[in-house]
Amino acid sequence: MMMTKAGMAVWDEVQGDCDAQRLKRALDSSGEKSMTLDGWTPLHYACENRSISDATRAQAIQTLVQYGVDVNAVDEHGWTALHMLSKNKYVAEQDSSLNELLAGGANAGVQTTDSKRTALHFLCENEGVTPSALTRLLKARIDVNAADQDGNTALHYLTENTSITTELLTPLLEAKADLNTQNQFQSTPFHNLCQNSLLTSAFVRLFHQHRANPNTQNNIGNTPFHFACENYSLTVDIIQEFISSKLVNLTITNSLGKTAPELIPAHKQDCVAFAQKYAAPSMGSNISLATAKVSTVAGGEDASDLPSPLTKHLTSWNASLPPFDMAFYNAICCEPAFASTYEEVQEISLQLCEAPNNSTLFHSWEQCLTKWRTSLLVAYTALVQPDLWSNYAEKYGRSVPSDVSKVRGKVVEVWQRFPDPAQRRERLDALTGLFSA
């Protein structure tokens, strides 16, 4: 059907200046309430128009709605005028247009057919979004936790928005947005937040207060803390906020075997040093024991919980260990290569505490301690360069064991073959068997 002159005037107006009076005259002259152009109604064009002010657009929307244009008409992809408006970053800064559209009966819960997104998804992705616009849209009985075809909720988009503020997050959190919903990549909004260049300790605190899980792993094993640690916006305050929450598990490894602290950029030395106080190096660690600011108290087993006949023996055993601190000791206890051996020590120790005079148990305990000590010697020589042994002996007040000193030459050869800090696993494999249990 040929377009009338009045019809052409309507399309010119909604794509141009959108003057309300001229638009009304054109509509009255056309007499057509269901007109479309390329699948869009005049409301679609008015809401998509980026060259007019919010006040002008609001008046145009009011004029079109009063005339009878279907406020919930969809195009071939299921987009309504509200979808267009929410995505238009040039109008999100003001709310008059949004108010007019919702007052006119716009259904805020409609999901597009191409991506299954609602207006809230688009508004949260919009860099021009305002707290008041979010609050207004949330009052329109919209499902704050609706997921799109990729499993993303509106909060997923808001947390990766480069305009994010706590004021923007508040309306969604007050509307009970789920902070732990996982998308198709198993990432939660907390994962997205921790990858955002605007990440701060205040954001982390806010998410912890609303029960966001810092230990959820995505499809490659990364937790939110992993992403925070590799974020170039990382600060000591952010790390401290994670740790002080008492929720984060520092031992979780991703698919590459890396814990979160191991991903801290090397140039962030203050962050590396701070994280080292809580996350000691393991066989895969990028954090060097040589550069860490750790305690000067030598590490080992706690003898205070044992019956007095056993305390003296365990104290002597501690003294036979290489010079390292408690953080290093705890890290080796959790290292998968040695965990089963340490569990044997713990189990037999518990049994011996119940029967300290049982000679058979005591003998088994001695054997377990000997085996465990061998593991510690291997770990120590794989992690600490031989040139540093004397420094640690002085620092921790414990001599380098004679059986370690005797094989120094072989340890040096292994370090020459695998000098890279990332080659800890290769050194471990090469040194296993060097000490006989």
CSV table of C-alpha atoms in Angstrom, one decimal:
chain,number,residue,atom,x,y,z
A,1,MET,CA,0.0,0.0,0.0
A,2,MET,CA,1.3,3.4,-1.0
A,3,MET,CA,2.2,5.6,2.0
A,4,THR,CA,0.1,8.8,2.3
A,5,LYS,CA,1.6,12.2,2.7
A,6,ALA,CA,0.3,12.3,6.3
A,7,GLY,CA,1.9,8.9,7.0
A,8,MET,CA,5.2,10.1,5.7
A,9,ALA,CA,5.0,13.1,8.0
A,10,VAL,CA,4.6,10.8,11.0
A,11,TRP,CA,7.7,8.8,10.1
A,12,ASP,CA,9.7,11.9,9.4
A,13,GLU,CA,8.7,13.3,12.8
A,14,VAL,CA,9.5,10.2,15.0
A,15,GLN,CA,12.9,9.9,13.2
A,16,GLY,CA,13.6,13.6,13.3
A,17,ASP,CA,12.8,16.4,15.7
A,18,CYS,CA,9.8,14.6,17.2
A,19,ASP,CA,7.8,17.8,17.8
A,20,ALA,CA,4.7,16.8,19.7
A,21,GLN,CA,2.3,19.3,17.9
A,22,ARG,CA,3.5,18.4,14.4
A,23,LEU,CA,3.3,14.7,15.3
A,24,LYS,CA,-0.3,15.0,16.5
A,25,ARG,CA,-1.3,16.8,13.4
A,26,ALA,CA,0.3,14.2,11.2
A,27,LEU,CA,-1.3,11.4,13.2
A,28,ASP,CA,-4.8,13.0,13.0
A,29,SER,CA,-4.4,13.4,9.3
A,30,SER,CA,-3.2,9.8,8.7
A,31,GLY,CA,-6.0,8.3,10.7
A,32,GLU,CA,-3.9,5.1,11.1
A,33,LYS,CA,-3.2,3.7,14.6
A,34,SER,CA,-1.4,0.5,13.6
A,35,MET,CA,1.0,1.8,11.0
A,36,THR,CA,4.4,0.2,10.8
A,37,LEU,CA,7.6,0.9,8.9
A,38,ASP,CA,10.1,-2.0,8.4
A,39,GLY,CA,8.3,-3.8,11.3
A,40,TRP,CA,8.5,-0.9,13.7
A,41,THR,CA,5.7,1.3,15.1
A,42,PRO,CA,6.2,5.1,15.5
A,43,LEU,CA,6.9,4.3,19.2
A,44,HIS,CA,9.8,2.1,18.3
A,45,TYR,CA,11.3,4.9,16.3
A,46,ALA,CA,10.7,7.6,18.9
A,47,CYS,CA,12.3,5.5,21.6
A,48,GLU,CA,15.3,4.6,19.4
A,49,ASN,CA,15.8,8.2,18.3
A,50,ARG,CA,19.1,9.5,19.7
A,51,SER,CA,19.0,13.1,18.5
A,52,ILE,CA,16.2,14.5,20.8
A,53,SER,CA,15.9,15.4,24.5
A,54,ASP,CA,14.2,13.2,27.1
A,55,ALA,CA,11.5,15.9,27.5
A,56,THR,CA,10.8,16.0,23.8
A,57,ARG,CA,10.7,12.2,23.6
A,58,ALA,CA,8.4,12.0,26.6
A,59,GLN,CA,5.9,14.3,25.0
A,60,ALA,CA,6.1,12.3,21.7
A,61,ILE,CA,5.4,9.1,23.6
A,62,GLN,CA,2.5,10.6,25.4
A,63,THR,CA,1.1,11.8,22.1
A,64,LEU,CA,1.5,8.4,20.4
A,65,VAL,CA,0.0,6.5,23.3
A,66,GLN,CA,-3.0,8.8,23.6
A,67,TYR,CA,-3.5,8.4,19.8
A,68,GLY,CA,-3.8,4.6,20.3
A,69,VAL,CA,-0.4,3.3,19.1
A,70,ASP,CA,0.1,-0.2,20.6
A,71,VAL,CA,2.7,0.3,23.3
A,72,ASN,CA,3.5,-3.4,23.4
A,73,ALA,CA,3.8,-4.1,19.7
A,74,VAL,CA,6.8,-6.2,18.8
A,75,ASP,CA,9.0,-6.3,15.8
A,76,GLU,CA,10.3,-9.5,14.1
A,77,HIS,CA,12.8,-10.1,17.0
A,78,GLY,CA,10.2,-9.5,19.7
A,79,TRP,CA,11.5,-6.1,20.6
A,80,THR,CA,9.0,-3.6,22.1
A,81,ALA,CA,9.4,0.2,22.3
A,82,LEU,CA,10.4,-0.3,26.0
A,83,HIS,CA,13.3,-2.5,24.9
A,84,MET,CA,14.4,0.2,22.5
A,85,LEU,CA,14.2,2.9,25.2
A,86,SER,CA,16.1,0.9,27.8
A,87,LYS,CA,18.9,0.2,25.3
A,88,ASN,CA,19.2,3.8,24.1
A,89,LYS,CA,22.1,5.2,26.2
A,90,TYR,CA,21.2,8.8,25.2
A,91,VAL,CA,17.9,8.6,27.1
A,92,ALA,CA,18.7,6.6,30.2
A,93,GLU,CA,20.1,9.6,31.9
A,94,GLN,CA,16.6,11.0,32.4
A,95,ASP,CA,13.4,9.2,33.3
A,96,SER,CA,10.5,11.1,31.8
A,97,SER,CA,10.3,8.9,28.7
A,98,LEU,CA,10.4,5.8,30.8
A,99,ASN,CA,7.6,7.1,33.0
A,100,GLU,CA,5.4,7.9,30.1
A,101,LEU,CA,5.9,4.5,28.4
A,102,LEU,CA,5.2,2.6,31.6
A,103,ALA,CA,2.2,4.8,32.5
A,104,GLY,CA,0.9,4.0,29.0
A,105,GLY,CA,0.8,0.3,29.8
A,106,ALA,CA,4.2,-1.0,28.6
A,107,ASN,CA,4.8,-4.6,29.7
A,108,ALA,CA,8.2,-4.6,31.4
A,109,GLY,CA,8.4,-8.4,31.6
A,110,VAL,CA,8.4,-9.0,27.8
A,111,GLN,CA,11.5,-11.0,26.7
A,112,THR,CA,12.8,-10.5,23.2
A,113,THR,CA,12.6,-13.6,20.9
A,114,ASP,CA,16.2,-13.3,19.7
A,115,SER,CA,18.0,-13.1,23.0
A,116,LYS,CA,15.3,-13.6,25.7
A,117,ARG,CA,16.3,-10.3,27.3
A,118,THR,CA,13.9,-8.0,29.2
A,119,ALA,CA,14.0,-4.2,29.3
A,120,LEU,CA,15.8,-4.6,32.7
A,121,HIS,CA,18.6,-6.5,31.0
A,122,PHE,CA,19.1,-3.7,28.5
A,123,LEU,CA,18.9,-1.0,31.1
A,124,CYS,CA,21.5,-2.6,33.3
A,125,GLU,CA,23.8,-3.0,30.3
A,126,ASN,CA,23.3,0.7,29.4
A,127,GLU,CA,26.2,2.9,30.4
A,128,GLY,CA,23.7,5.8,30.9
A,129,VAL,CA,21.6,3.9,33.4
A,130,THR,CA,20.5,5.8,36.6
A,131,PRO,CA,19.3,4.5,40.0
A,132,SER,CA,16.0,6.2,39.5
A,133,ALA,CA,15.4,4.5,36.1
A,134,LEU,CA,16.2,1.2,37.7
A,135,THR,CA,13.9,1.8,40.6
A,136,ARG,CA,11.0,2.9,38.3
A,137,LEU,CA,11.4,-0.2,36.1
A,138,LEU,CA,11.6,-2.5,39.1
A,139,LYS,CA,8.3,-1.2,40.3
A,140,ALA,CA,6.6,-2.4,37.1
A,141,ARG,CA,6.3,-6.0,38.4
A,142,ILE,CA,9.3,-7.2,36.5
A,143,ASP,CA,11.2,-10.5,37.4
A,144,VAL,CA,14.5,-9.2,38.6
A,145,ASN,CA,16.0,-12.7,38.2
A,146,ALA,CA,14.8,-13.4,34.7
A,147,ALA,CA,17.6,-15.0,32.7
A,148,ASP,CA,18.3,-14.5,29.0
A,149,GLN,CA,19.3,-17.2,26.5
A,150,ASP,CA,22.9,-17.2,27.9
A,151,GLY,CA,21.7,-17.6,31.5
A,152,ASN,CA,22.5,-14.0,32.4
A,153,THR,CA,20.3,-12.0,34.8
A,154,ALA,CA,20.1,-8.2,34.8
A,155,LEU,CA,22.6,-8.2,37.7
A,156,HIS,CA,25.1,-10.0,35.4
A,157,TYR,CA,25.0,-7.1,33.0
A,158,LEU,CA,25.0,-4.4,35.7
A,159,THR,CA,28.1,-5.9,37.4
A,160,GLU,CA,30.1,-5.7,34.1
A,161,ASN,CA,28.8,-2.2,33.3
A,162,THR,CA,31.7,0.3,33.2
A,163,SER,CA,29.4,2.9,34.9
A,164,ILE,CA,28.7,0.7,37.9
A,165,THR,CA,28.2,2.4,41.3
A,166,THR,CA,26.9,1.2,44.7
A,167,GLU,CA,23.9,3.4,44.1
A,168,LEU,CA,23.1,1.5,40.9
A,169,LEU,CA,23.5,-1.9,42.6
A,170,THR,CA,21.2,-1.0,45.6
A,171,PRO,CA,17.8,-1.0,43.7
A,172,LEU,CA,18.5,-4.5,42.4
A,173,LEU,CA,19.8,-5.8,45.7
A,174,GLU,CA,16.8,-4.4,47.5
A,175,ALA,CA,14.6,-6.1,44.9
A,176,LYS,CA,16.2,-9.5,45.9
A,177,ALA,CA,18.3,-10.0,42.9
A,178,ASP,CA,20.1,-13.3,43.2
A,179,LEU,CA,23.9,-12.8,43.5
A,180,ASN,CA,24.6,-16.5,43.0
A,181,THR,CA,22.8,-17.3,39.7
A,182,GLN,CA,25.2,-19.0,37.3
A,183,ASN,CA,25.0,-18.3,33.6
A,184,GLN,CA,26.0,-20.8,30.8
A,185,PHE,CA,29.6,-20.3,31.7
A,186,GLN,CA,28.8,-21.0,35.4
A,187,SER,CA,29.8,-17.4,36.2
A,188,THR,CA,27.8,-15.5,38.8
A,189,PRO,CA,27.3,-11.7,39.0
A,190,PHE,CA,30.1,-11.7,41.5
A,191,HIS,CA,32.5,-13.2,38.9
A,192,ASN,CA,31.6,-10.3,36.5
A,193,LEU,CA,32.0,-7.7,39.3
A,194,CYS,CA,35.5,-8.9,40.1
A,195,GLN,CA,36.5,-8.6,36.4
A,196,ASN,CA,35.2,-5.0,36.2
A,197,SER,CA,37.9,-2.4,36.1
A,198,LEU,CA,36.0,-0.3,38.6
A,199,LEU,CA,36.2,-3.0,41.3
A,200,THR,CA,36.6,-1.7,44.8
A,201,SER,CA,36.6,-3.1,48.3
A,202,ALA,CA,33.2,-1.4,48.9
A,203,PHE,CA,31.7,-3.4,46.1
A,204,VAL,CA,33.1,-6.6,47.5
A,205,ARG,CA,31.8,-5.7,51.0
A,206,LEU,CA,28.4,-5.0,49.6
A,207,PHE,CA,28.3,-8.4,47.9
A,208,HIS,CA,29.4,-10.2,51.0
A,209,GLN,CA,26.7,-8.4,53.0
A,210,HIS,CA,24.2,-9.8,50.6
A,211,ARG,CA,25.5,-13.3,50.8
A,212,ALA,CA,27.3,-13.6,47.5
A,213,ASN,CA,29.4,-16.8,47.4
A,214,PRO,CA,33.1,-16.0,46.8
A,215,ASN,CA,33.9,-19.7,46.3
A,216,THR,CA,31.7,-20.5,43.4
A,217,GLN,CA,33.7,-21.8,40.5
A,218,ASN,CA,32.9,-21.1,36.8
A,219,ASN,CA,33.5,-23.5,33.9
A,220,ILE,CA,37.3,-23.0,34.1
A,221,GLY,CA,37.5,-23.3,37.8
A,222,ASN,CA,37.9,-19.6,38.6
A,223,THR,CA,36.2,-18.1,41.7
A,224,PRO,CA,35.3,-14.4,42.0
A,225,PHE,CA,38.5,-14.1,44.1
A,226,HIS,CA,40.5,-15.5,41.2
A,227,PHE,CA,39.2,-12.8,38.9
A,228,ALA,CA,39.7,-10.1,41.5
A,229,CYS,CA,43.4,-11.2,42.0
A,230,GLU,CA,44.2,-10.9,38.2
A,231,ASN,CA,42.3,-7.6,37.9
A,232,TYR,CA,44.7,-4.7,37.3
A,233,SER,CA,42.5,-2.7,39.7
A,234,LEU,CA,43.4,-5.0,42.6
A,235,THR,CA,44.4,-3.3,45.8
A,236,VAL,CA,45.4,-4.5,49.3
A,237,ASP,CA,42.0,-3.3,50.5
A,238,ILE,CA,40.2,-5.6,48.1
A,239,ILE,CA,42.2,-8.6,49.2
A,240,GLN,CA,41.7,-7.7,52.8
A,241,GLU,CA,37.9,-7.4,52.3
A,242,PHE,CA,37.8,-10.9,50.8
A,243,ILE,CA,39.9,-12.4,53.6
A,244,SER,CA,38.3,-10.5,56.5
A,245,SER,CA,34.9,-11.9,55.4
A,246,LYS,CA,36.0,-15.3,56.7
A,247,LEU,CA,34.2,-16.8,53.7
A,248,VAL,CA,36.8,-17.1,51.0
A,249,ASN,CA,38.7,-20.4,50.5
A,250,LEU,CA,42.2,-19.5,49.5
A,251,THR,CA,43.1,-23.0,48.6
A,252,ILE,CA,40.7,-23.4,45.6
A,253,THR,CA,42.5,-24.0,42.4
A,254,ASN,CA,41.2,-23.4,38.9
A,255,SER,CA,41.5,-25.7,35.8
A,256,LEU,CA,45.2,-24.7,35.5
A,257,GLY,CA,45.9,-25.6,39.1
A,258,LYS,CA,46.3,-22.0,40.2
A,259,THR,CA,45.0,-20.5,43.4
A,260,ALA,CA,43.7,-17.0,43.4
A,261,PRO,CA,46.8,-15.3,45.0
A,262,GLU,CA,49.0,-17.0,42.3
A,263,LEU,CA,47.2,-14.8,39.7
A,264,ILE,CA,48.2,-11.5,41.2
A,265,PRO,CA,50.1,-9.4,38.6
A,266,ALA,CA,53.8,-9.4,39.5
A,267,HIS,CA,54.0,-5.6,39.4
A,268,LYS,CA,51.5,-5.4,42.3
A,269,GLN,CA,54.2,-6.2,44.9
A,270,ASP,CA,52.2,-4.8,47.8
A,271,CYS,CA,49.3,-7.1,47.0
A,272,VAL,CA,51.6,-10.1,46.6
A,273,ALA,CA,53.2,-9.4,49.9
A,274,PHE,CA,49.9,-9.0,51.7
A,275,ALA,CA,48.4,-12.1,50.1
A,276,GLN,CA,51.5,-14.1,51.1
A,277,LYS,CA,50.6,-13.6,54.8
A,278,TYR,CA,47.5,-15.7,54.3
A,279,ALA,CA,48.3,-17.9,51.3
A,280,ALA,CA,51.7,-19.6,51.6
A,281,PRO,CA,53.4,-21.0,48.4
A,282,SER,CA,52.5,-24.4,47.1
A,283,MET,CA,54.1,-26.4,44.3
A,284,GLY,CA,52.3,-24.4,41.7
A,285,SER,CA,52.7,-21.0,43.3
A,286,ASN,CA,54.0,-17.8,41.6
A,287,ILE,CA,54.6,-16.3,45.0
A,288,SER,CA,58.2,-16.9,46.0
A,289,LEU,CA,59.0,-17.8,49.6
A,290,ALA,CA,62.2,-15.8,49.0
A,291,THR,CA,60.4,-12.5,48.5
A,292,ALA,CA,57.5,-13.0,50.9
A,293,LYS,CA,57.2,-11.0,54.1
A,294,VAL,CA,56.4,-13.8,56.5
A,295,SER,CA,56.8,-14.6,60.1
A,296,THR,CA,60.3,-15.3,61.6
A,297,VAL,CA,58.9,-18.1,63.8
A,298,ALA,CA,59.9,-21.5,62.6
A,299,GLY,CA,57.0,-23.8,61.5
A,300,GLY,CA,56.2,-27.3,62.4
A,301,GLU,CA,53.7,-29.5,64.2
A,302,ASP,CA,52.0,-28.2,67.4
A,303,ALA,CA,53.3,-30.3,70.3
A,304,SER,CA,51.2,-28.6,72.9
A,305,ASP,CA,48.1,-30.9,72.3
A,306,LEU,CA,50.0,-34.1,72.9
A,307,PRO,CA,50.4,-36.0,76.2
A,308,SER,CA,53.6,-35.0,78.0
A,309,PRO,CA,55.5,-38.2,77.1
A,310,LEU,CA,55.1,-37.4,73.4
A,311,THR,CA,55.8,-33.7,73.5
A,312,LYS,CA,59.6,-34.0,73.9
A,313,HIS,CA,59.8,-36.4,70.9
A,314,LEU,CA,57.7,-34.1,68.6
A,315,THR,CA,59.7,-31.0,69.7
A,316,SER,CA,62.9,-32.8,68.6
A,317,TRP,CA,61.3,-33.8,65.4
A,318,ASN,CA,60.4,-30.2,64.7
A,319,ALA,CA,64.0,-29.2,65.3
A,320,SER,CA,65.1,-31.6,62.6
A,321,LEU,CA,63.1,-29.8,59.9
A,322,PRO,CA,64.6,-27.3,57.5
A,323,PRO,CA,64.2,-23.6,58.3
A,324,PHE,CA,60.8,-22.3,57.2
A,325,ASP,CA,57.8,-20.6,58.7
A,326,MET,CA,54.3,-21.8,59.6
A,327,ALA,CA,52.8,-20.5,56.4
A,328,PHE,CA,55.1,-22.7,54.4
A,329,TYR,CA,54.4,-25.7,56.5
A,330,ASN,CA,50.6,-25.2,56.2
A,331,ALA,CA,50.9,-24.9,52.4
A,332,ILE,CA,52.8,-28.2,52.2
A,333,CYS,CA,50.2,-29.9,54.4
A,334,CYS,CA,47.6,-28.9,51.8
A,335,GLU,CA,49.7,-29.8,48.7
A,336,PRO,CA,47.9,-32.7,46.9
A,337,ALA,CA,51.2,-34.5,46.4
A,338,PHE,CA,51.7,-34.7,50.2
A,339,ALA,CA,48.2,-34.5,51.6
A,340,SER,CA,47.7,-38.2,52.1
A,341,THR,CA,51.0,-38.6,54.0
A,342,TYR,CA,50.0,-35.7,56.3
A,343,GLU,CA,46.6,-37.2,56.9
A,344,GLU,CA,48.3,-40.4,58.0
A,345,VAL,CA,50.3,-38.4,60.6
A,346,GLN,CA,47.1,-36.7,61.8
A,347,GLU,CA,45.2,-40.0,62.1
A,348,ILE,CA,47.9,-41.9,64.0
A,349,SER,CA,48.5,-38.9,66.2
A,350,LEU,CA,44.9,-38.9,67.3
A,351,GLN,CA,45.1,-42.6,68.1
A,352,LEU,CA,48.3,-42.2,70.0
A,353,CYS,CA,46.7,-39.4,72.1
A,354,GLU,CA,44.1,-41.8,73.3
A,355,ALA,CA,46.7,-44.5,74.1
A,356,PRO,CA,50.1,-42.7,74.7
A,357,ASN,CA,51.7,-45.9,76.2
A,358,ASN,CA,50.9,-48.1,73.3
A,359,SER,CA,54.3,-49.1,71.9
A,360,THR,CA,52.9,-50.4,68.6
A,361,LEU,CA,51.1,-47.1,67.9
A,362,PHE,CA,54.2,-45.1,69.0
A,363,HIS,CA,56.3,-47.0,66.5
A,364,SER,CA,53.8,-46.4,63.7
A,365,TRP,CA,53.7,-42.7,64.7
A,366,GLU,CA,57.5,-42.5,64.4
A,367,GLN,CA,57.4,-44.1,60.9
A,368,CYS,CA,54.7,-41.7,59.8
A,369,LEU,CA,56.7,-38.7,61.0
A,370,THR,CA,59.8,-40.0,59.2
A,371,LYS,CA,57.9,-40.3,56.0
A,372,TRP,CA,56.3,-36.9,56.5
A,373,ARG,CA,59.7,-35.3,57.1
A,374,THR,CA,60.9,-36.7,53.8
A,375,SER,CA,58.1,-35.0,52.0
A,376,LEU,CA,59.0,-31.7,53.7
A,377,LEU,CA,62.6,-32.0,52.7
A,378,VAL,CA,61.6,-32.6,49.1
A,379,ALA,CA,59.2,-29.6,49.2
A,380,TYR,CA,61.8,-27.4,50.8
A,381,THR,CA,64.6,-28.1,48.3
A,382,ALA,CA,62.1,-27.7,45.4
A,383,LEU,CA,60.9,-24.3,46.6
A,384,VAL,CA,63.9,-22.7,48.2
A,385,GLN,CA,67.1,-22.0,46.3
A,386,PRO,CA,70.2,-23.5,47.9
A,387,ASP,CA,71.9,-20.1,48.0
A,388,LEU,CA,69.1,-19.0,50.4
A,389,TRP,CA,69.3,-21.8,52.9
A,390,SER,CA,71.8,-20.1,55.2
A,391,ASN,CA,69.7,-16.9,55.1
A,392,TYR,CA,66.6,-18.9,56.2
A,393,ALA,CA,68.6,-20.7,58.9
A,394,GLU,CA,69.4,-17.3,60.4
A,395,LYS,CA,66.0,-15.9,59.9
A,396,TYR,CA,64.0,-18.8,61.4
A,397,GLY,CA,66.6,-19.8,64.0
A,398,ARG,CA,66.8,-23.4,62.8
A,399,SER,CA,69.8,-25.0,61.1
A,400,VAL,CA,69.7,-26.7,57.7
A,401,PRO,CA,69.5,-30.4,58.4
A,402,SER,CA,72.7,-32.4,57.7
A,403,ASP,CA,70.9,-34.8,55.3
A,404,VAL,CA,69.8,-31.7,53.2
A,405,SER,CA,73.3,-30.2,53.3
A,406,LYS,CA,74.8,-33.4,52.0
A,407,VAL,CA,72.8,-33.4,48.8
A,408,ARG,CA,73.2,-29.7,48.1
A,409,GLY,CA,75.2,-30.3,45.0
A,410,LYS,CA,72.4,-32.5,43.5
A,411,VAL,CA,69.8,-29.9,44.4
A,412,VAL,CA,71.9,-27.2,42.7
A,413,GLU,CA,72.0,-29.3,39.5
A,414,VAL,CA,68.2,-29.6,39.6
A,415,TRP,CA,67.8,-25.8,40.1
A,416,GLN,CA,70.2,-25.2,37.1
A,417,ARG,CA,68.0,-27.5,35.0
A,418,PHE,CA,64.7,-25.9,36.1
A,419,PRO,CA,65.5,-22.3,37.2
A,420,ASP,CA,62.2,-20.7,36.2
A,421,PRO,CA,59.9,-19.9,39.2
A,422,ALA,CA,57.1,-21.6,37.4
A,423,GLN,CA,59.0,-24.9,37.2
A,424,ARG,CA,58.3,-25.9,40.8
A,425,ARG,CA,56.6,-29.1,39.7
A,426,GLU,CA,59.6,-30.2,37.5
A,427,ARG,CA,61.9,-29.6,40.5
A,428,LEU,CA,59.6,-31.6,42.7
A,429,ASP,CA,59.6,-34.5,40.4
A,430,ALA,CA,63.4,-34.4,40.0
A,431,LEU,CA,64.1,-34.3,43.7
A,432,THR,CA,61.6,-37.0,44.7
A,433,GLY,CA,63.6,-40.0,45.8
A,434,LEU,CA,66.7,-37.9,46.8
A,435,PHE,CA,65.8,-38.5,50.5
A,436,SER,CA,65.2,-41.9,51.8
A,437,ALA,CA,62.3,-42.3,54.4
